């Protein structure tokens, strides 16, 4: 009996085991759905890499960051201390 009590004391709570099992099942289901659908944009390649082996050319280099959108928040910070 003492061994069973010690084993129960060392085991995580059943709710935690159930949550981890549910988390694993959700991950496997989402992975299977993504694998079944396939690539969303088959023509899209990583920026700055060349698929055909040559180092010249490409699609123009790196990422400009932000996609050309101006992130000016205009007047959201006050200079009068309020």
Short mmCIF file of C-alpha atoms in Angstrom, two decimals:
data_model
loop_
_atom_site.label_atom_id
_atom_site.label_comp_id
_atom_site.label_asym_id
_atom_site.label_seq_id
_atom_site.Cartn_x
_atom_site.Cartn_y
_atom_site.Cartn_z
CA UNK A 1 0.00 0.00 0.00
CA UNK A 2 2.85 2.40 0.73
CA UNK A 3 4.18 2.00 -2.81
CA UNK A 4 0.80 2.93 -4.31
CA UNK A 5 0.56 6.02 -2.08
CA UNK A 6 4.08 7.08 -3.05
CA UNK A 7 3.30 6.56 -6.74
CA UNK A 8 0.13 8.68 -6.47
CA UNK A 9 2.10 11.40 -4.73
CA UNK A 10 4.67 11.51 -7.55
CA UNK A 11 2.13 11.46 -10.41
CA UNK A 12 0.88 14.79 -11.78
CA UNK A 13 -2.81 15.61 -11.24
CA UNK A 14 -5.24 13.89 -13.64
CA UNK A 15 -6.48 17.26 -14.92
CA UNK A 16 -2.94 18.17 -16.00
CA UNK A 17 -2.52 14.83 -17.77
CA UNK A 18 -5.84 15.35 -19.55
CA UNK A 19 -4.87 18.86 -20.61
CA UNK A 20 -1.53 17.70 -21.99
CA UNK A 21 -3.24 14.88 -23.86
CA UNK A 22 -5.77 17.32 -25.33
CA UNK A 23 -2.96 19.69 -26.29
CA UNK A 24 -1.09 16.88 -28.07
CA UNK A 25 -4.24 15.79 -29.90
CA UNK A 26 -4.97 19.36 -31.03
CA UNK A 27 -1.40 19.74 -32.30
CA UNK A 28 -1.60 16.46 -34.23
CA UNK A 29 -4.97 17.44 -35.75
CA UNK A 30 -3.73 20.86 -36.85
CA UNK A 31 -0.55 19.35 -38.29
CA UNK A 32 -2.57 16.76 -40.22
CA UNK A 33 -4.92 19.45 -41.56
CA UNK A 34 -1.97 21.60 -42.67
CA UNK A 35 -0.30 18.64 -44.34
CA UNK A 36 -3.53 17.72 -46.15
CA UNK A 37 -4.08 21.26 -47.46
CA UNK A 38 -0.50 21.74 -48.60
CA UNK A 39 1.33 25.01 -49.11
CA UNK A 40 -0.88 28.09 -49.05
CA UNK A 41 1.22 30.04 -51.56
CA UNK A 42 3.25 27.57 -53.65
CA UNK A 43 5.07 30.31 -55.60
CA UNK A 44 6.25 32.13 -52.51
CA UNK A 45 9.91 31.67 -51.63
CA UNK A 46 12.06 32.96 -48.80
CA UNK A 47 13.56 36.39 -49.33
CA UNK A 48 17.19 36.50 -50.39
CA UNK A 49 17.59 32.83 -51.30
CA UNK A 50 18.14 31.40 -54.72
CA UNK A 51 16.51 28.10 -55.70
CA UNK A 52 18.47 27.51 -58.89
CA UNK A 53 21.95 27.75 -57.36
CA UNK A 54 23.25 31.02 -58.78
CA UNK A 55 24.22 33.81 -56.41
CA UNK A 56 23.30 36.66 -58.74
CA UNK A 57 19.81 37.79 -59.53
CA UNK A 58 17.07 36.83 -57.16
CA UNK A 59 14.16 38.91 -56.16
CA UNK A 60 16.00 41.99 -54.98
CA UNK A 61 17.47 41.12 -51.63
CA UNK A 62 16.23 41.61 -48.11
CA UNK A 63 13.05 42.63 -46.45
CA UNK A 64 12.37 46.35 -46.07
CA UNK A 65 10.29 45.69 -42.96
CA UNK A 66 6.71 46.80 -42.65
CA UNK A 67 5.77 46.26 -46.28
CA UNK A 68 6.08 49.96 -47.12
CA UNK A 69 3.50 51.09 -44.55
CA UNK A 70 4.19 54.25 -42.60
CA UNK A 71 3.81 53.55 -38.90
CA UNK A 72 3.49 57.21 -37.83
CA UNK A 73 1.10 57.36 -34.89
CA UNK A 74 0.70 61.13 -35.21
CA UNK A 75 -0.10 62.98 -31.87
CA UNK A 76 -0.36 59.93 -29.60
CA UNK A 77 2.48 61.14 -27.35
CA UNK A 78 2.03 64.44 -25.63
CA UNK A 79 4.98 66.67 -24.85
CA UNK A 80 3.23 68.57 -22.02
CA UNK A 81 3.65 65.71 -19.51
CA UNK A 82 0.05 64.41 -19.44
#
